[in-house]
PDB file of C-alpha atoms in Angstrom:
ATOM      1  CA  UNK A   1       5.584   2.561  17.194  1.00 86.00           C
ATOM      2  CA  UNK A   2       3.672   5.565  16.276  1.00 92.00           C
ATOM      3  CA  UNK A   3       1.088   7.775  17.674  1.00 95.00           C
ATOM      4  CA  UNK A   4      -1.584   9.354  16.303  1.00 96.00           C
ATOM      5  CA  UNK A   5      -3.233  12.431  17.463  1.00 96.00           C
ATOM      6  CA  UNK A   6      -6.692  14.023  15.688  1.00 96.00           C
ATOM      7  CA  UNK A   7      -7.897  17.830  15.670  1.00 95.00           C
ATOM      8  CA  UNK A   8     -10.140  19.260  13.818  1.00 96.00           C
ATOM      9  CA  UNK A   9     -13.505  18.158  14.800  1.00 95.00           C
ATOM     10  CA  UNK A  10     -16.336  19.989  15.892  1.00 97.00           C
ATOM     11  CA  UNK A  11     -20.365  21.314  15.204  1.00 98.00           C
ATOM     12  CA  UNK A  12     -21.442  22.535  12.037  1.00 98.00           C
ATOM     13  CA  UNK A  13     -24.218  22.649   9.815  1.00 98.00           C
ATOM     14  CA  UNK A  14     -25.588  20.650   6.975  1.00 98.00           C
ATOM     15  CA  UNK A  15     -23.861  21.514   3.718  1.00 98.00           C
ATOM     16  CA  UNK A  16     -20.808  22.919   5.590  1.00 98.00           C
ATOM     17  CA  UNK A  17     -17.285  21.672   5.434  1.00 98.00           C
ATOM     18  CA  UNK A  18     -15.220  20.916   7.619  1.00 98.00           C
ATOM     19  CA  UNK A  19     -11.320  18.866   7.532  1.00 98.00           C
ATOM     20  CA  UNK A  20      -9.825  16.827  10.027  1.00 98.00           C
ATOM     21  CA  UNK A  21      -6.052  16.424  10.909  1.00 98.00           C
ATOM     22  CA  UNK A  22      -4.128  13.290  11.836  1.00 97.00           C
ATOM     23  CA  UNK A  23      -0.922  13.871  13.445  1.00 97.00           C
ATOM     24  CA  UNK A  24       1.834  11.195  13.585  1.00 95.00           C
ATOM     25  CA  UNK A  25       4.573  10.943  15.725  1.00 94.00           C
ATOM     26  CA  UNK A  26       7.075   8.149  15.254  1.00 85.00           C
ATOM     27  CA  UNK A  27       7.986   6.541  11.298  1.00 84.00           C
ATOM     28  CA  UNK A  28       5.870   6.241   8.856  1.00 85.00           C
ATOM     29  CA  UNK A  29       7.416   3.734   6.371  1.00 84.00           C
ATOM     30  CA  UNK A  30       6.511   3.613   2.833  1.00 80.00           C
ATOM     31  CA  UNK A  31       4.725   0.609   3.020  1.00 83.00           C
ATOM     32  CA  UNK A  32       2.232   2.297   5.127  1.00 91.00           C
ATOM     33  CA  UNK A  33      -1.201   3.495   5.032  1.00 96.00           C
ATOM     34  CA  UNK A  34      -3.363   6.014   7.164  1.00 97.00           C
ATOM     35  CA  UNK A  35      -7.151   5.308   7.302  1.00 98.00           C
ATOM     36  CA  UNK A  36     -10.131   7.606   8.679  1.00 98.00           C
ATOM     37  CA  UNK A  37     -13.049   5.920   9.981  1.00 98.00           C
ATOM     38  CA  UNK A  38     -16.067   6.652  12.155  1.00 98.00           C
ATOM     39  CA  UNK A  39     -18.489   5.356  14.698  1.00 98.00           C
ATOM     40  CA  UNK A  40     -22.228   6.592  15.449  1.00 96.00           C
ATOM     41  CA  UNK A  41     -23.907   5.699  18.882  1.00 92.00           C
ATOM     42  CA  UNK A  42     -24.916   2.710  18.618  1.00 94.00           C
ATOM     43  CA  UNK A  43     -23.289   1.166  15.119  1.00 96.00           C
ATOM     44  CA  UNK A  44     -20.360  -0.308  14.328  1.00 96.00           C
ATOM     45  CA  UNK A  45     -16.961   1.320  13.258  1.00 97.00           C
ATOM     46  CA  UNK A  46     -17.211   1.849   9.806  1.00 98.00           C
ATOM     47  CA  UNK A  47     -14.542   2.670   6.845  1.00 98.00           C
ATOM     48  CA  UNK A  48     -13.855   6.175   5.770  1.00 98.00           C
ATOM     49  CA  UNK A  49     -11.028   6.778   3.555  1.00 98.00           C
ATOM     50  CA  UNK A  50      -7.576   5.719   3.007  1.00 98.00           C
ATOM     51  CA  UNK A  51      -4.406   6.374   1.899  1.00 96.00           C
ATOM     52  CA  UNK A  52      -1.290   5.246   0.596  1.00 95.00           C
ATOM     53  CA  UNK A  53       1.575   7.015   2.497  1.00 93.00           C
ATOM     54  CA  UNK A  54       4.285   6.339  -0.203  1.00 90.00           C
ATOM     55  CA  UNK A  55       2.343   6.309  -3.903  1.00 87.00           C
ATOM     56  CA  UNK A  56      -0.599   8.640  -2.120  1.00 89.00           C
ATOM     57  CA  UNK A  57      -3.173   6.571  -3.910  1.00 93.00           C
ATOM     58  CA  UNK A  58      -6.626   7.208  -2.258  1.00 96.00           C
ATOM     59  CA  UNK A  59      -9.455   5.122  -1.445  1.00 97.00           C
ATOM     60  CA  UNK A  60     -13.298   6.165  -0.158  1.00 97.00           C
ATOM     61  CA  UNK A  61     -16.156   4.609   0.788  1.00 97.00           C
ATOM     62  CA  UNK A  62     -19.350   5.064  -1.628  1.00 97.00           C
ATOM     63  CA  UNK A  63     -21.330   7.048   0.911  1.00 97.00           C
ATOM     64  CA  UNK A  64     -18.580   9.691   1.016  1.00 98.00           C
ATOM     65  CA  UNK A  65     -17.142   9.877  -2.065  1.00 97.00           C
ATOM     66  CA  UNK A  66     -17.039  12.887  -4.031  1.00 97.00           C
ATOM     67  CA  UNK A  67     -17.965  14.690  -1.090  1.00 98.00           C
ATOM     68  CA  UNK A  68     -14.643  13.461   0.970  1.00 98.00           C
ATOM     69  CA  UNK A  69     -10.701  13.848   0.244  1.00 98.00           C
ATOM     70  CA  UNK A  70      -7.986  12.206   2.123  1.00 98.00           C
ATOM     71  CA  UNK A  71      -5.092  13.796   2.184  1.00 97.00           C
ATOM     72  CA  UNK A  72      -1.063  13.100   3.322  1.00 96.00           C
ATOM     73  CA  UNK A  73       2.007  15.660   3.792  1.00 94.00           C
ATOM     74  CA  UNK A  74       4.674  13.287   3.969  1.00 93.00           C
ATOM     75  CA  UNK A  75       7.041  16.339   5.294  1.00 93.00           C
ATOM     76  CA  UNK A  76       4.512  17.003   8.401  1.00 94.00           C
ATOM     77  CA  UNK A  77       3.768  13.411   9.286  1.00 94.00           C
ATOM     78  CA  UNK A  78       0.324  14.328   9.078  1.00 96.00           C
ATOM     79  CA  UNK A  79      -3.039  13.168   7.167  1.00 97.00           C
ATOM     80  CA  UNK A  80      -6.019  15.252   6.109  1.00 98.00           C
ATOM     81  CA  UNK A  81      -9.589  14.386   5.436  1.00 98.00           C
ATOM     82  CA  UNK A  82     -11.588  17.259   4.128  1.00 98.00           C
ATOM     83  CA  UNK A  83     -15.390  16.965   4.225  1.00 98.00           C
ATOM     84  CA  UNK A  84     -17.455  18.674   2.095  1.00 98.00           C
ATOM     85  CA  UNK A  85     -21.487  18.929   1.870  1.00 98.00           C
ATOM     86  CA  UNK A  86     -21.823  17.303   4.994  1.00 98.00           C
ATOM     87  CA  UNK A  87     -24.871  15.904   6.138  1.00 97.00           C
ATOM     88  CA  UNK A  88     -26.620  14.537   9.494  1.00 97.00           C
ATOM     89  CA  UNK A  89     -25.732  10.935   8.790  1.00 96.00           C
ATOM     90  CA  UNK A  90     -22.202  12.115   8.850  1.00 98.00           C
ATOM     91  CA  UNK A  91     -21.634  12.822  12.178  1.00 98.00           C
ATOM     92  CA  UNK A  92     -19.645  10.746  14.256  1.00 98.00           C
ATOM     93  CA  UNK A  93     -16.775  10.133  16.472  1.00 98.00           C
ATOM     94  CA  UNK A  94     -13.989   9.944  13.256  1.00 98.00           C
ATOM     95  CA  UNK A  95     -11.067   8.018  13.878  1.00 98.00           C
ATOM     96  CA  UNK A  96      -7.483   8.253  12.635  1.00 98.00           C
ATOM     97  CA  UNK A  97      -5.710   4.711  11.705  1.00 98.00           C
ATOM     98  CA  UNK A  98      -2.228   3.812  10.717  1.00 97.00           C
ATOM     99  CA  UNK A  99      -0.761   0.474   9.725  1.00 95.00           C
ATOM    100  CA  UNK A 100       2.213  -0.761   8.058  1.00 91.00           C
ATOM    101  CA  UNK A 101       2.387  -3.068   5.391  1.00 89.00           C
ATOM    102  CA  UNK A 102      -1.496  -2.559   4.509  1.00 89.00           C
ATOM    103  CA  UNK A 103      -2.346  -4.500   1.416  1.00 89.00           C
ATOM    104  CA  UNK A 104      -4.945  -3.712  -1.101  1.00 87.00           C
ATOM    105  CA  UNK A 105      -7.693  -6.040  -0.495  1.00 89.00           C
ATOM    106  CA  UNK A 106      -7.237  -4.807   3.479  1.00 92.00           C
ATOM    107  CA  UNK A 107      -7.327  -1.024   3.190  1.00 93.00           C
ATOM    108  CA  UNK A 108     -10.912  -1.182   4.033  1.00 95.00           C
ATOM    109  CA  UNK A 109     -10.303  -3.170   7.139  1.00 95.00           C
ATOM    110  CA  UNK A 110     -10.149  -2.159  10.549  1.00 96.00           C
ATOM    111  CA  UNK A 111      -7.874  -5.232  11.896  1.00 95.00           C
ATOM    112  CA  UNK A 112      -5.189  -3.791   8.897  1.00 95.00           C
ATOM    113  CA  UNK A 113      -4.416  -0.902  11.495  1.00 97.00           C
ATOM    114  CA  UNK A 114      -2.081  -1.386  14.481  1.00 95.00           C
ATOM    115  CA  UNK A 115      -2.297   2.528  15.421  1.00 96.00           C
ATOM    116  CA  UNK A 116      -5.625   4.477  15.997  1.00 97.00           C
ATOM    117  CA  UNK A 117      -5.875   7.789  17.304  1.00 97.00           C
ATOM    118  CA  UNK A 118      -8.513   8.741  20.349  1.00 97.00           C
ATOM    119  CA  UNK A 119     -10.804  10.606  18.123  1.00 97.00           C
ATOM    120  CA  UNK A 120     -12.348  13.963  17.478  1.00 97.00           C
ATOM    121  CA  UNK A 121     -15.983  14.305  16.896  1.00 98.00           C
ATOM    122  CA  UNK A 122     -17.523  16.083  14.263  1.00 98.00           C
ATOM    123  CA  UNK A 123     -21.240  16.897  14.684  1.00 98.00           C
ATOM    124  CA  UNK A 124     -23.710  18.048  11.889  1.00 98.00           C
ATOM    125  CA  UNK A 125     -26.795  19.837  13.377  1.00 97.00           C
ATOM    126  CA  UNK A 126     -28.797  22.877  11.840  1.00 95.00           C
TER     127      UNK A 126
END
């Protein structure tokens, strides 16, 4: 069983930055993954970034990447996302996701992740 627990969230402007914290309480195994996605009123949960909790090999969706890092310290049971150059469309309620086992072809998949968080929401207004 494990828990996740976001922080991080909040209002900022366009072209800020801002990161994102994912605490986990309970095992991680090295099979496991940790996932950030989001939901805006009104549209569906969509696919973030992701991350391989053993090898650390990282995954983003096109409309973040190279503006987005996800992040792990193994040590502190916690995941990162830092957001750079953020824009209106990003905002959103941003959820945390674990799951174990998580296979390639799934990492983009919300019904890969047992274990979401409540989420934080991060808001960009000027």
């Amino acid at each position: 069983q494990v828990e996740l627990s976001e922080s991080g969230g909040g209002l900022v402007r366009p072209g800020d930055s801002l990161r994102v914290s994912c605490a986990a309480s309970g095992r991680m195994s090295s099979s496991s993954a940790m996932a950030w996605f989001r939901q805006s009123p009104g549209k569906e949960r969509e696919f973030v970034a992701a991350v391989r909790w053993s090898g650390g090999s990282t995954h983003y969706a096109d409309s973040v990447k190279g503006r987005f890092t996800i992040s792990r310290d193994k040590a502190k049971n916690t995941g990162y996302l830092q957001m750079e150059s953020l824009n209106v469309e990003d905002t959103a309620v941003y959820y945390c996701a674990a799951g174990m086992g998580v296979i390639l072809s799934s990492l983009r998949m919300r019904a890969a992740y047992a274990y979401w968080g409540q989420g934080t929401q991060v808001t960009v207004s000027s």
